[in-house]
């Protein structure tokens, strides 16, 4: 049985909304990650829009880390309100392709970031989570908050 991902369907049917969500996550990372991670000199969009979102560079101009950026509408405060962070399993392809990458979640207001290393994601348990877009059938890595670095911008 094939289960449709209704989030992807929603994005396809609401492209302006989807592009804005993506823009918020990307711009927040580009403008703020170099402040929190000393090794990062600057960050650019990945040239392939269907690949991982961002590429960070060190002070010598070499690639430092690849970054997948997300904007969360459910995380509204400076304190992350959940016991674990859910990372969509559909992102797995990026964490396998770029083994030393980062996943960055930005809160609704763009005032906080959560940074997770790809290894910590891939080593986390997987669970099915009901959400606004998919009542069943969507799977996530359930990452312990101990494996996440939180920053207030």
Coordinates of N, CA and C in Angstrom, one line a residue, residues 80-153:
X80 N 12.2 25.1 23.4 CA 11.6 24.0 22.6 C 10.5 23.3 23.4
X81 N 9.3 23.2 22.9 CA 8.2 22.8 23.8 C 8.0 21.2 23.8
X82 N 8.8 20.5 23.1 CA 8.5 19.0 23.1 C 9.6 18.2 23.7
X83 N 9.3 17.0 24.1 CA 10.3 16.1 24.7 C 11.4 15.6 23.8
X84 N 11.0 15.5 22.5 CA 12.0 15.0 21.5 C 11.7 15.9 20.2
X85 N 12.7 15.9 19.3 CA 12.5 16.6 18.0 C 12.3 15.6 16.9
X86 N 11.2 15.8 16.1 CA 11.0 14.9 15.0 C 11.6 15.4 13.7
X87 N 12.4 14.6 13.1 CA 13.0 14.9 11.8 C 12.4 14.0 10.8
X88 N 11.8 14.5 9.7 CA 11.2 13.7 8.7 C 12.1 12.7 8.1
X89 N 11.7 11.4 8.1 CA 12.5 10.4 7.5 C 12.8 10.6 6.0
X90 N 12.0 11.4 5.4 CA 12.2 11.7 3.9 C 13.5 12.5 3.7
X91 N 14.1 13.0 4.8 CA 15.4 13.8 4.8 C 16.6 12.9 4.8
X92 N 16.3 11.6 5.1 CA 17.4 10.6 5.2 C 18.4 10.6 4.1
X93 N 17.9 10.8 2.9 CA 18.7 10.8 1.7 C 19.8 11.8 1.8
X94 N 19.6 12.9 2.4 CA 20.6 14.0 2.5 C 21.6 13.6 3.5
X95 N 21.2 13.0 4.6 CA 22.1 12.6 5.7 C 23.0 11.4 5.4
X96 N 22.6 10.6 4.4 CA 23.4 9.5 3.9 C 24.4 10.1 2.8
X97 N 23.9 10.9 1.9 CA 24.7 11.5 0.9 C 25.8 12.4 1.5
X98 N 25.4 13.2 2.5 CA 26.4 14.1 3.1 C 26.5 13.7 4.6
X99 N 27.4 12.8 4.8 CA 27.5 12.1 6.1 C 27.9 13.0 7.3
X100 N 28.4 14.1 7.0 CA 28.8 15.0 8.1 C 28.0 16.3 8.0
X101 N 26.7 16.2 7.8 CA 25.8 17.4 7.6 C 25.1 17.8 8.9
X102 N 24.4 18.9 8.8 CA 23.6 19.4 9.9 C 22.1 19.6 9.5
X103 N 21.2 19.4 10.4 CA 19.8 19.7 10.3 C 19.6 20.8 11.2
X104 N 19.0 21.9 10.7 CA 18.7 23.1 11.5 C 17.3 23.4 11.5
X105 N 16.6 23.4 12.6 CA 15.2 23.8 12.7 C 15.2 25.3 13.3
X106 N 14.4 26.1 12.6 CA 14.2 27.5 13.1 C 12.8 27.6 13.6
X107 N 12.6 28.3 14.8 CA 11.3 28.4 15.3 C 10.5 29.4 14.5
X108 N 9.2 29.5 14.8 CA 8.2 30.2 14.0 C 8.6 31.7 13.8
X109 N 9.1 32.3 14.9 CA 9.5 33.7 14.8 C 10.9 34.0 14.2
X110 N 11.6 32.9 14.0 CA 13.0 33.1 13.5 C 13.9 33.6 14.6
X111 N 13.6 33.3 15.8 CA 14.4 33.8 17.0 C 15.2 32.8 17.6
X112 N 15.0 31.5 17.2 CA 15.8 30.4 17.8 C 16.1 29.4 16.8
X113 N 17.2 28.7 17.0 CA 17.6 27.6 16.1 C 18.0 26.4 16.9
X114 N 17.7 25.2 16.4 CA 18.1 23.9 16.9 C 19.0 23.2 15.9
X115 N 20.2 22.8 16.3 CA 21.1 22.2 15.4 C 21.4 20.8 15.8
X116 N 21.3 19.8 14.8 CA 21.5 18.4 15.0 C 22.4 17.9 14.0
X117 N 23.4 17.1 14.4 CA 24.4 16.4 13.5 C 23.7 15.3 12.9
X118 N 24.0 15.0 11.6 CA 23.4 13.9 10.8 C 23.5 12.6 11.5
X119 N 24.7 12.3 12.1 CA 24.9 11.0 12.8 C 23.9 10.8 13.9
X120 N 23.6 11.9 14.7 CA 22.7 11.8 15.8 C 21.2 11.5 15.3
X121 N 20.9 12.1 14.1 CA 19.6 11.8 13.5 C 19.5 10.4 13.1
X122 N 20.5 9.9 12.3 CA 20.5 8.5 11.8 C 20.5 7.5 12.9
X123 N 21.1 7.8 14.0 CA 21.1 6.9 15.1 C 19.9 7.0 16.1
X124 N 19.0 7.8 15.7 CA 17.8 8.0 16.6 C 16.7 7.0 16.2
X125 N 15.8 6.6 17.1 CA 14.7 5.7 16.8 C 13.7 6.4 15.8
X126 N 13.1 5.5 15.0 CA 12.1 6.0 14.0 C 10.7 5.7 14.6
X127 N 9.8 6.7 14.4 CA 8.4 6.4 14.9 C 7.4 7.1 13.9
X128 N 6.3 6.5 13.9 CA 5.2 7.1 13.1 C 4.5 8.2 13.9
X129 N 4.3 9.3 13.3 CA 3.7 10.5 14.0 C 2.5 11.0 13.2
X130 N 1.4 11.2 13.9 CA 0.3 11.8 13.3 C 0.5 13.3 13.4
X131 N 0.2 14.0 12.3 CA 0.3 15.5 12.3 C -0.8 16.1 11.5
X132 N -0.7 17.4 11.3 CA -1.7 18.2 10.6 C -1.9 17.7 9.2
X133 N -0.8 17.3 8.5 CA -0.9 16.9 7.1 C -1.1 15.4 6.9
X134 N -0.6 14.6 7.8 CA -0.7 13.1 7.7 C -1.2 12.5 9.0
X135 N -2.4 12.0 9.0 CA -3.0 11.4 10.2 C -2.3 10.1 10.5
X136 N -1.7 9.5 9.5 CA -1.0 8.2 9.7 C 0.0 8.0 8.6
X137 N 1.0 7.2 8.8 CA 1.9 6.8 7.7 C 3.1 7.7 7.5
X138 N 3.3 8.8 8.3 CA 4.5 9.6 8.1 C 5.5 9.2 9.2
X139 N 6.7 8.9 8.8 CA 7.7 8.5 9.8 C 8.8 9.6 10.0
X140 N 9.2 9.6 11.3 CA 10.2 10.6 11.7 C 11.3 9.9 12.5
X141 N 12.5 10.5 12.5 CA 13.5 10.2 13.5 C 13.1 11.0 14.7
X142 N 13.1 10.3 15.8 CA 12.8 10.9 17.1 C 14.1 11.2 17.9
X143 N 14.5 12.4 17.8 CA 15.9 12.8 18.3 C 15.8 13.3 19.7
X144 N 16.6 12.8 20.6 CA 16.7 13.2 22.0 C 17.2 14.7 22.0
X145 N 16.6 15.4 22.9 CA 17.0 16.8 23.1 C 18.5 16.9 23.6
X146 N 19.0 15.9 24.1 CA 20.4 15.8 24.5 C 21.4 15.9 23.3
X147 N 20.9 15.5 22.2 CA 21.7 15.5 20.9 C 21.5 16.8 20.1
X148 N 20.9 17.8 20.7 CA 20.5 19.0 19.9 C 21.2 20.2 20.6
X149 N 21.8 21.1 19.8 CA 22.3 22.4 20.4 C 21.2 23.5 20.0
X150 N 20.8 24.2 21.1 CA 19.8 25.2 20.9 C 20.5 26.6 21.0
X151 N 20.1 27.5 20.2 CA 20.6 28.9 20.2 C 19.5 29.9 20.1
X152 N 19.6 31.0 20.9 CA 18.7 32.1 20.8 C 19.4 33.1 19.9
X153 N 18.7 33.6 18.9 CA 19.3 34.6 17.9 C 19.2 36.0 18.5

